[in-house]
Coordinates of C-alpha atoms in Angstrom, one line a residue:
Chain Y
M1 CA 70.9 48.0 81.4
M2 CA 73.6 47.7 78.9
E3 CA 77.0 48.2 80.3
E4 CA 79.0 48.3 77.1
R5 CA 77.7 51.4 75.3
S6 CA 77.5 52.2 71.6
S7 CA 80.1 54.4 70.1
I8 CA 77.8 57.3 69.8
A9 CA 76.3 57.0 73.2
S10 CA 79.9 57.3 74.5
S11 CA 80.8 59.9 72.3
A12 CA 81.9 63.2 73.9
E13 CA 79.1 65.0 72.0
Y14 CA 76.4 62.9 73.3
Q15 CA 77.7 62.9 76.8
S16 CA 78.1 66.6 76.8
F17 CA 74.7 67.0 75.3
R18 CA 72.9 64.9 78.1
S19 CA 74.6 66.7 80.7
T20 CA 73.8 70.2 79.5
V21 CA 70.2 69.6 78.2
P22 CA 67.7 67.9 80.6
K23 CA 65.2 65.6 79.3
R24 CA 61.9 67.1 80.7
R25 CA 58.6 65.4 81.5
V26 CA 55.6 67.3 80.4
D27 CA 52.3 66.1 81.5
V28 CA 49.4 67.1 79.2
D29 CA 45.7 66.9 80.1
Y30 CA 43.5 66.2 77.0
M31 CA 39.9 65.0 77.2
G32 CA 40.2 64.2 80.8
K33 CA 43.2 61.8 80.2
E34 CA 46.7 62.6 81.1
Y35 CA 49.5 62.2 78.6
T36 CA 53.3 62.2 79.2
W37 CA 55.8 63.8 76.7
K38 CA 59.5 63.5 77.4
I39 CA 61.2 66.3 75.6
F40 CA 64.6 68.1 75.0
D41 CA 63.8 71.8 74.6
Y42 CA 66.8 73.4 73.5
G43 CA 67.7 76.9 72.2
P44 CA 66.2 80.3 72.8
K45 CA 62.6 80.6 73.9
T46 CA 62.1 83.8 72.0
T47 CA 62.5 82.1 68.7
P48 CA 59.2 82.5 66.6
A49 CA 58.9 79.1 65.1
P50 CA 60.8 76.3 66.9
V51 CA 61.6 73.1 65.1
L52 CA 59.8 70.0 66.3
F53 CA 61.6 66.7 66.0
F54 CA 59.4 63.5 65.6
P55 CA 61.5 60.4 66.0
P56 CA 60.8 57.0 64.3
V57 CA 59.1 54.0 65.9
T58 CA 62.3 52.8 67.4
G59 CA 63.8 56.0 68.3
T60 CA 63.5 58.6 71.3
A61 CA 64.1 62.2 71.4
D62 CA 67.8 61.4 71.7
V63 CA 68.2 60.3 68.2
Y64 CA 68.2 64.0 67.1
F65 CA 70.9 65.1 69.5
Q66 CA 73.4 66.1 66.8
Q67 CA 70.8 68.2 64.9
L68 CA 69.8 70.0 68.2
I69 CA 73.4 70.8 68.8
S70 CA 74.1 72.1 65.3
L71 CA 70.8 74.1 64.8
T72 CA 70.8 75.8 68.2
G73 CA 74.3 76.9 67.4
E74 CA 72.5 78.9 64.6
G75 CA 70.1 80.3 67.1
Y76 CA 67.3 77.9 66.6
R77 CA 64.9 76.5 69.2
C78 CA 64.6 72.7 68.8
I79 CA 62.1 70.6 70.7
S80 CA 62.8 66.9 70.3
M81 CA 60.3 64.5 71.8
D82 CA 59.3 61.1 72.9
Y83 CA 55.7 60.6 71.9
P84 CA 53.1 60.0 74.6
V85 CA 50.9 56.9 74.4
T86 CA 48.2 57.3 71.9
W87 CA 46.2 54.8 70.0
S88 CA 44.8 56.9 67.0
I89 CA 46.0 59.8 64.7
D90 CA 43.2 61.9 66.1
E91 CA 44.2 61.4 69.6
F92 CA 47.9 62.0 68.6
V93 CA 46.9 65.3 66.9
G94 CA 44.6 66.4 69.8
V95 CA 47.2 65.7 72.3
T96 CA 49.9 67.4 70.2
L97 CA 47.9 70.6 69.9
T98 CA 47.2 70.7 73.7
F99 CA 50.8 70.1 74.3
L100 CA 51.8 73.0 71.9
Q101 CA 49.2 75.4 73.4
Q102 CA 50.6 74.7 76.7
F103 CA 53.8 75.9 75.4
G104 CA 52.5 78.8 73.7
L105 CA 53.5 77.7 70.1
N106 CA 51.3 78.6 67.2
K107 CA 53.9 78.1 64.4
V108 CA 56.3 75.3 64.2
H109 CA 58.6 73.7 61.6
I110 CA 58.7 69.6 61.8
V111 CA 61.5 67.3 61.0
G112 CA 60.2 63.8 61.1
A113 CA 61.6 60.4 60.2
S114 CA 59.7 57.3 59.2
L115 CA 56.7 57.2 61.6
G116 CA 57.7 60.7 62.6
A117 CA 57.5 61.8 59.0
F118 CA 54.0 60.3 58.7
L119 CA 52.7 61.9 61.9
A120 CA 54.3 65.3 60.8
Q121 CA 52.2 65.2 57.6
K122 CA 49.1 64.1 59.4
L123 CA 49.5 67.0 61.9
A124 CA 49.9 69.4 58.8
E125 CA 47.1 68.1 57.2
L126 CA 44.6 68.2 60.0
T127 CA 45.5 71.6 61.3
K128 CA 45.0 73.6 58.1
E129 CA 42.9 76.2 59.8
Y130 CA 45.5 77.0 62.2
R131 CA 48.3 77.3 59.8
L132 CA 50.4 75.6 62.5
V133 CA 52.8 73.8 60.5
Q134 CA 55.2 76.1 58.4
S135 CA 57.6 73.5 56.9
L136 CA 58.1 69.8 56.7
T137 CA 61.2 67.8 56.6
L138 CA 60.5 64.3 55.9
I139 CA 63.2 61.7 56.3
N140 CA 62.7 58.2 55.0
G141 CA 59.1 58.9 55.3
F142 CA 55.9 57.3 53.9
T143 CA 52.4 58.6 53.1
D144 CA 50.3 55.5 53.7
T145 CA 50.6 52.9 56.5
A146 CA 50.0 50.2 53.9
A147 CA 53.7 50.6 53.1
F148 CA 54.0 47.9 55.9
K149 CA 51.8 45.3 54.3
S150 CA 53.7 42.3 56.0
A151 CA 53.3 43.7 59.5
P152 CA 51.0 42.0 61.8
S153 CA 47.6 43.5 62.7
A154 CA 47.5 46.6 64.7
L155 CA 45.3 44.8 67.0
V156 CA 47.7 42.1 67.6
V157 CA 50.6 44.5 68.2
Q158 CA 48.9 45.9 71.3
F159 CA 49.0 42.7 73.2
L160 CA 52.4 41.4 72.1
P161 CA 55.1 41.5 75.0
G162 CA 57.8 44.3 74.7
F163 CA 60.6 41.8 73.8
M164 CA 58.6 40.4 70.8
L165 CA 57.8 44.0 69.6
K166 CA 61.5 44.8 69.8
R167 CA 62.6 41.8 68.1
M168 CA 60.1 42.5 65.3
L169 CA 61.4 45.8 64.9
M170 CA 65.1 44.9 64.9
Q171 CA 64.4 42.3 62.1
N172 CA 64.0 45.4 59.8
F173 CA 67.5 46.6 60.4
P174 CA 69.7 46.0 57.2
Q175 CA 72.2 43.3 57.0
G176 CA 75.3 42.7 55.1
R177 CA 78.0 45.1 54.4
L178 CA 77.4 48.6 56.0
H179 CA 79.1 51.7 56.1
T180 CA 80.8 52.2 59.7
D181 CA 78.7 55.3 60.4
V182 CA 75.5 53.3 59.5
A183 CA 76.4 50.6 61.7
N184 CA 77.1 52.8 64.6
S185 CA 73.8 54.5 64.1
I186 CA 71.9 51.2 64.4
D187 CA 73.8 50.3 67.6
F188 CA 72.7 53.6 69.1
I189 CA 69.1 53.0 68.1
V190 CA 69.1 49.5 69.5
E191 CA 70.2 51.0 72.9
Q192 CA 67.4 53.6 72.7
L193 CA 64.8 50.9 71.8
E194 CA 65.7 49.2 74.9
T195 CA 64.5 52.2 77.0
L196 CA 61.0 52.2 75.5
T197 CA 58.2 50.5 77.4
Q198 CA 55.7 47.9 76.0
P199 CA 52.9 50.6 75.9
E200 CA 55.2 53.2 74.2
L201 CA 56.2 50.8 71.6
A202 CA 52.8 49.0 71.1
S203 CA 51.3 52.6 70.5
R204 CA 53.8 53.6 68.0
L205 CA 53.7 50.3 66.2
N206 CA 49.8 50.7 66.2
L207 CA 50.0 54.1 64.6
N208 CA 52.6 52.8 62.1
I209 CA 50.5 50.0 60.8
K210 CA 47.0 50.9 61.5
P211 CA 45.3 51.7 58.1
S212 CA 45.6 55.5 57.6
Y213 CA 47.1 57.7 54.7
V214 CA 48.0 61.3 54.2
D215 CA 45.7 63.4 52.2
P216 CA 48.1 66.0 50.7
R217 CA 45.6 68.5 49.5
P218 CA 45.4 70.4 52.7
I219 CA 49.1 70.4 52.9
L220 CA 49.6 71.6 49.4
D221 CA 46.8 74.2 49.9
Q222 CA 48.6 75.7 52.9
H223 CA 51.9 76.0 50.6
I224 CA 53.9 74.2 53.3
P225 CA 57.4 73.9 51.9
V226 CA 58.3 70.3 52.0
M227 CA 61.8 68.8 51.8
I228 CA 62.3 65.0 51.4
V229 CA 65.4 63.6 52.6
E230 CA 66.3 60.3 50.8
V231 CA 69.2 58.1 51.2
Q232 CA 70.6 56.1 48.3
D233 CA 71.5 52.9 50.2
K234 CA 69.5 50.5 51.9
C235 CA 66.7 51.5 54.2
A236 CA 63.3 50.0 55.4
I237 CA 61.4 52.3 52.9
S238 CA 60.9 50.6 49.6
S239 CA 61.3 52.4 46.2
N240 CA 57.6 52.2 45.6
V241 CA 56.9 54.1 48.9
R242 CA 59.6 56.7 47.9
L243 CA 58.0 57.2 44.7
E244 CA 54.5 57.7 46.1
M245 CA 55.9 60.3 48.5
L246 CA 57.5 62.3 45.5
K247 CA 54.2 62.2 43.6
Y248 CA 52.4 63.5 46.7
Y249 CA 54.7 66.6 46.9
P250 CA 55.7 67.4 43.2
D251 CA 57.4 70.7 44.4
A252 CA 59.4 69.3 47.2
R253 CA 63.0 69.9 47.6
I254 CA 64.7 66.5 47.3
A255 CA 67.8 66.1 49.5
H256 CA 69.7 63.0 48.3
L257 CA 72.2 61.5 50.7
K258 CA 74.7 59.0 49.3
H259 CA 74.3 56.9 52.3
G260 CA 72.7 57.0 55.7
G261 CA 70.6 54.0 56.1
N262 CA 67.4 54.1 58.2
F263 CA 68.9 56.8 60.4
P264 CA 70.8 59.3 58.5
Y265 CA 70.3 62.2 61.1
L266 CA 72.6 59.9 63.2
A267 CA 74.7 58.3 60.5
V268 CA 75.6 61.3 58.4
S269 CA 74.3 64.0 60.9
S270 CA 76.3 67.0 59.7
E271 CA 74.9 66.6 56.1
V272 CA 71.3 66.3 57.5
D273 CA 71.9 69.3 59.6
M274 CA 73.0 71.3 56.6
F275 CA 69.9 70.2 54.5
I276 CA 67.5 71.4 57.5
K277 CA 69.4 74.6 57.6
I278 CA 69.1 75.2 53.9
H279 CA 65.5 74.3 53.8
L280 CA 64.6 76.6 56.7
R281 CA 66.6 79.6 55.5
Q282 CA 63.8 80.7 53.4
F283 CA 62.0 81.6 56.7
Y284 CA 64.7 83.7 58.2
G285 CA 63.7 87.2 58.7
T286 CA 59.9 86.2 58.6
P287 CA 57.5 85.9 61.4
A288 CA 58.0 82.2 61.1
S289 CA 61.7 82.2 61.4
P290 CA 63.3 79.2 63.2
T291 CA 66.1 81.2 64.7
S292 CA 66.3 84.1 67.1
D293 CA 69.7 85.3 65.6
S294 CA 68.8 88.8 64.7
E295 CA 72.0 89.2 62.6
L296 CA 70.8 86.3 60.4
N297 CA 67.3 87.4 60.2
D298 CA 68.3 90.9 59.2
M299 CA 70.6 89.6 56.5
F300 CA 67.7 87.7 54.8
K301 CA 65.3 90.5 55.2
K302 CA 67.7 92.8 53.4
Q303 CA 68.1 90.1 50.7
A304 CA 64.3 89.8 50.2
S305 CA 63.9 93.6 50.0
G306 CA 66.5 94.4 47.4
A307 CA 69.0 92.6 45.5
A308 CA 70.9 95.6 44.4
T309 CA 72.5 96.5 48.0
A310 CA 73.2 92.8 48.4
E311 CA 75.3 92.9 45.2
A312 CA 77.5 95.7 46.3
S313 CA 78.2 94.4 49.8
D314 CA 78.7 90.9 48.4
S315 CA 81.3 91.7 45.8
E316 CA 83.2 93.9 48.3
Q317 CA 83.3 91.0 50.7
T318 CA 84.4 88.5 48.0
A319 CA 87.1 90.8 47.0
S320 CA 88.8 90.8 50.5
H321 CA 88.6 87.1 51.0
A322 CA 88.8 85.7 47.5
A323 CA 92.6 85.5 47.3
S324 CA 92.7 83.7 50.6
P325 CA 89.5 81.7 51.0
P326 CA 87.8 82.1 54.3
A327 CA 88.5 80.0 57.5
H328 CA 85.4 78.2 58.7
K329 CA 84.4 79.7 61.8
Q330 CA 82.6 77.4 64.1
R331 CA 79.8 79.3 65.6
Q332 CA 79.5 78.6 69.3
E333 CA 76.8 81.0 70.4
R334 CA 74.6 79.1 72.9
A335 CA 71.4 81.0 74.1
P336 CA 70.6 80.6 77.8
A337 CA 68.3 77.7 78.4
D338 CA 66.3 79.7 80.8
A339 CA 65.1 82.6 78.6
K340 CA 61.5 83.7 79.1
P341 CA 58.8 81.7 77.3
V342 CA 56.7 83.4 74.8
K343 CA 53.2 84.1 76.1
S344 CA 50.5 81.7 75.0
R345 CA 48.4 83.4 72.2
G346 CA 45.5 80.9 72.8
M347 CA 45.6 79.8 69.1
F348 CA 44.1 76.2 69.8
D349 CA 41.1 77.1 71.9
S350 CA 39.1 74.2 70.7
D351 CA 41.5 71.2 70.9
D352 CA 39.7 68.8 68.8
D353 CA 38.7 71.0 66.0
D354 CA 40.3 68.8 63.6
D355 CA 37.6 66.1 63.9
D356 CA 35.6 67.4 61.1
D357 CA 38.5 67.3 58.8
N358 CA 39.3 63.6 59.0
E359 CA 38.4 61.5 56.0
D360 CA 41.2 59.3 56.7
D361 CA 41.5 57.6 59.8
E362 CA 40.0 54.2 60.3
T363 CA 38.6 53.4 63.8
F364 CA 38.6 49.9 65.1
Chain I
M1 CA 75.8 45.9 45.4
A2 CA 77.0 45.7 41.7
T3 CA 75.8 47.8 38.8
R4 CA 72.1 48.5 39.5
K5 CA 73.0 50.7 42.3
K6 CA 71.4 54.2 42.2
V7 CA 74.0 56.9 41.6
L8 CA 74.1 60.3 43.2
L9 CA 76.8 62.6 41.7
K10 CA 77.6 65.5 44.0
V11 CA 79.0 68.5 42.2
I12 CA 80.3 71.6 43.7
I13 CA 80.6 75.0 42.1
L14 CA 83.0 77.5 43.3
G15 CA 84.4 80.8 42.1
D16 CA 84.3 84.5 43.1
S17 CA 81.1 86.2 43.7
G18 CA 79.2 87.5 40.6
V19 CA 80.9 85.1 38.1
G20 CA 77.8 83.5 37.3
K21 CA 77.7 80.2 39.4
T22 CA 74.1 80.4 40.1
S23 CA 73.1 81.4 36.6
L24 CA 75.1 78.4 35.2
M25 CA 73.4 76.0 37.6
N26 CA 70.0 77.4 36.5
Q27 CA 70.7 77.5 32.9
Y28 CA 71.7 73.8 33.1
V29 CA 69.0 72.6 35.4
N30 CA 66.0 74.8 34.6
R31 CA 67.1 76.3 31.3
K32 CA 66.5 79.7 32.5
F33 CA 68.6 82.7 32.7
S34 CA 67.8 86.0 34.7
N35 CA 69.9 89.2 34.1
Q36 CA 69.0 90.3 37.6
Y37 CA 71.8 89.7 40.0
K38 CA 71.0 88.2 43.4
A39 CA 73.7 87.2 45.7
T40 CA 73.4 83.6 47.0
I41 CA 73.4 83.4 50.6
G42 CA 75.2 80.4 52.1
A43 CA 74.7 77.5 49.7
D44 CA 72.0 76.1 47.6
F45 CA 71.4 73.0 45.6
L46 CA 69.5 71.8 42.6
T47 CA 69.0 68.2 41.4
K48 CA 68.9 66.9 37.9
E49 CA 68.4 63.6 36.6
V50 CA 70.6 62.8 33.5
T51 CA 71.7 59.8 31.5
V52 CA 75.3 59.6 31.2
D53 CA 76.7 56.8 28.8
D54 CA 73.5 54.9 29.2
R55 CA 73.4 55.4 33.0
L56 CA 70.6 57.3 34.8
V57 CA 72.2 59.3 37.5
T58 CA 71.1 62.0 39.8
M59 CA 73.2 65.2 39.8
Q60 CA 73.1 67.2 42.9
I61 CA 74.6 70.5 42.0
W62 CA 75.8 72.8 44.8
D63 CA 76.2 76.6 44.5
T64 CA 78.1 78.5 47.1
A65 CA 78.1 82.0 48.2
G66 CA 81.2 84.4 48.6
Q67 CA 79.8 85.5 52.0
E68 CA 82.0 84.4 54.8
R69 CA 79.3 84.6 57.3
F70 CA 77.6 81.5 55.8
Q71 CA 80.7 79.2 55.3
S72 CA 79.6 77.8 58.4
L73 CA 78.0 74.9 56.4
G74 CA 81.8 73.7 56.6
V75 CA 82.8 70.2 56.0
A76 CA 79.5 68.6 55.4
F77 CA 79.1 70.9 52.3
Y78 CA 82.2 69.4 50.6
R79 CA 82.0 65.9 51.9
G80 CA 81.5 63.2 49.2
A81 CA 82.0 65.7 46.3
D82 CA 82.5 63.9 43.1
C83 CA 83.7 66.8 41.0
C84 CA 84.4 70.4 41.6
V85 CA 83.5 73.1 39.0
L86 CA 85.8 76.2 39.1
V87 CA 84.1 79.3 37.6
F88 CA 85.6 82.6 36.6
D89 CA 84.4 85.7 34.7
V90 CA 86.4 86.1 31.4
T91 CA 85.9 90.0 31.8
V92 CA 87.2 90.0 35.4
P93 CA 90.9 89.2 35.6
R94 CA 90.8 88.9 39.5
S95 CA 88.2 86.2 39.3
F96 CA 90.5 84.2 37.1
E97 CA 93.5 84.7 39.7
S98 CA 91.2 83.5 42.3
L99 CA 90.8 80.0 40.7
E100 CA 94.1 78.9 42.5
A101 CA 92.6 79.9 45.8
W102 CA 89.4 78.2 45.2
R103 CA 91.1 74.9 44.1
D104 CA 93.1 74.9 47.3
E105 CA 90.1 75.7 49.4
F106 CA 88.4 72.7 47.9
L107 CA 91.2 70.3 48.5
I108 CA 91.7 71.6 52.1
Q109 CA 88.0 71.3 53.0
A110 CA 87.0 68.2 51.1
S111 CA 90.3 66.4 51.5
P112 CA 89.6 63.9 48.8
R113 CA 91.6 60.6 49.2
D114 CA 93.6 61.3 46.0
P115 CA 93.8 65.0 45.5
E116 CA 96.1 64.6 42.5
H117 CA 93.6 62.9 40.5
F118 CA 90.4 64.5 41.8
P119 CA 88.4 65.8 38.9
F120 CA 88.0 69.6 38.4
V121 CA 86.5 71.3 35.5
V122 CA 87.1 75.0 34.8
L123 CA 84.5 77.2 33.1
G124 CA 85.3 80.7 31.7
N125 CA 81.8 82.4 31.9
K126 CA 80.3 85.3 30.3
V127 CA 81.8 84.8 26.8
D128 CA 79.0 86.8 25.4
L129 CA 80.5 89.9 26.6
K130 CA 83.1 90.0 23.8
D131 CA 84.1 93.6 24.1
N132 CA 85.0 93.5 27.8
R133 CA 86.9 90.2 27.6
A134 CA 90.1 90.4 29.7
I135 CA 91.2 86.7 29.9
T136 CA 92.2 85.0 26.7
E137 CA 91.3 81.3 26.0
N138 CA 94.9 80.5 25.7
R139 CA 95.7 82.0 29.1
A140 CA 93.0 80.0 30.6
K141 CA 93.9 76.9 28.9
S142 CA 97.4 76.9 29.9
W143 CA 96.5 77.3 33.6
C144 CA 94.4 74.4 33.3
D145 CA 97.0 72.3 31.6
E146 CA 99.5 73.2 34.2
K147 CA 97.1 71.8 37.0
G148 CA 97.0 68.5 35.5
N149 CA 95.0 68.9 32.4
I150 CA 91.7 70.2 33.7
P151 CA 89.0 70.3 31.1
Y152 CA 88.3 73.9 30.1
F153 CA 85.0 75.3 28.6
E154 CA 84.0 78.9 27.6
T155 CA 80.4 79.2 28.6
S156 CA 77.7 81.8 28.5
A157 CA 75.0 81.1 31.0
K158 CA 73.0 84.0 29.4
E159 CA 73.0 82.4 26.0
A160 CA 73.3 78.9 27.0
T161 CA 76.6 78.4 25.2
K162 CA 78.5 75.1 26.0
V163 CA 76.5 74.9 29.2
E164 CA 75.1 71.5 28.4
T165 CA 78.5 70.2 27.0
A166 CA 80.4 71.3 30.0
F167 CA 78.0 69.8 32.4
L168 CA 78.2 66.5 30.5
T169 CA 81.8 66.5 30.9
I170 CA 81.3 67.4 34.5
A171 CA 78.9 64.5 35.1
R172 CA 81.1 62.0 33.2
A173 CA 84.2 63.0 35.5
A174 CA 81.9 62.7 38.5
L175 CA 80.6 59.3 37.6
Q176 CA 84.4 58.1 37.3
Q177 CA 85.3 59.5 40.5
E178 CA 82.1 58.0 42.2
K179 CA 83.0 54.6 40.8
D180 CA 86.5 54.7 42.1
E181 CA 85.4 55.9 45.6
D182 CA 82.8 53.1 45.7
I183 CA 85.3 50.5 45.0
Y184 CA 87.5 51.9 47.7
H185 CA 84.5 51.9 50.2
D186 CA 83.7 48.3 49.4
F187 CA 86.9 47.2 50.6
K188 CA 87.7 49.9 53.4
D189 CA 84.8 51.5 55.1
A190 CA 82.4 48.7 55.6
V191 CA 81.3 46.6 58.4
N192 CA 80.1 43.0 57.4
L193 CA 77.4 42.2 59.8
D194 CA 76.1 39.1 58.0
D195 CA 76.4 38.3 54.3
V196 CA 72.8 37.6 53.7
P197 CA 71.1 38.9 50.6
D198 CA 68.6 41.7 50.8
K199 CA 65.8 40.7 53.0
K200 CA 62.1 41.5 52.3
Q201 CA 61.3 45.1 52.9
D202 CA 58.0 46.6 54.1
G203 CA 58.3 44.7 57.6
C204 CA 56.7 47.1 60.0
G205 CA 59.0 50.1 59.5
C206 CA 61.5 51.5 61.9

């Protein structure tokens, strides 16, 4: 389509990512209907709890490629996805559970941005009995679709042609002076937006604006650690919406970024990677570890079991490098992409169990 | 664009293992002290909202670990730092001698635009352990003067001595640095797409 590609799309990192990691189609049968996911499944399959990446309305699985590269370098398994076409939260949750069951996954961490952050919360809220969601990283997220009050009605969106939907979305992008990296992230997103079909876009927009909100209680009851990633510069999320989110999760870790715009995982990716690693480190060495790196897991297990031993070994190490601060090693361990999948444990035998839990979702 | 912009100050604490970096941060942010030592793995951060000269700012304070295995957080960790706090233990001479190396490490990793004027603050911690003191205030001060008049504070995270005062100085220095950076970026690192004032938000998300 577009001959001239954005600087991110033509970067060596992206090119090499796309040539090493295939985008797979996964068909899921749910309630007699077929749904298609397009995913990058990257990193060792033996990882206890992979990280799922939920994109924003305008994004594809590709928008997280930098996180995938960075986190798999630390032994993570990451699954970034293009959503299947669904028309309600219940349908989305049902299809997602079927998808995860098909992959034999019963513990996941989720990183979600804007709509992705909303859906991540809904999934955590509605799967309380499975203890599916171990942690949430919410980037420029919201808790109530009322955040988008000036949007057209969900009903209208379904019937608008693709080009109009795209135009509607692009109107949200900031104008005025922008950091170069923020501008580049928008260019990339615009390209990605071009690849989405009308039903895909209409479905996402519909989920984004159809009246629905998160009930935080089931999430808090499960003690799911939440990290809220916030940018200090302009983004589509208003400050009221941000404050609302902070109220929902009083114990959340707040990761402030000086700038990053709507798509910080593209604009200031290495900072976002770092925050995700810091947030997920609390799971290293536990049955919900996002990494299969046994050295890392052991180190944290030791730390948890006794501080005294850590003290001794730590001060020793410091003595040796303090005078000449350490060179920063770039870890390049890539696990083979074809490691054996974990066996399904049949966690989600009844796919639509979450139905009795929904006090939120409006049906048209 | 002008004055009402939200301010985030990124502060990085460096120093040998065991000098009390985590304790100082905890004392300042949570007003808590624990005698039990637990090595920090990798890095961690705490945030605190403070008012500095009538301005509400968010301080993001980063605590590092000595362990090399986790230094892989790398450049992102240092990027955008507004102030670097160097900590030593007044009872451990080696930790004082390491200050130079930590300062160099910071300047290499963060590569601030103007390294000569980048704000550092030095804290000599554990002054409550009077009997074991090995580094005098004068010795510490003269090192700081030599390095371009770095502000120096003698603190005790345990007894909360001078912690608040030190961090206020840190916040001021960081705020000044942030302002300078901001002015620079306004001219340099910006792409002017279209000079339209902020449009209505809450469209339909993105």
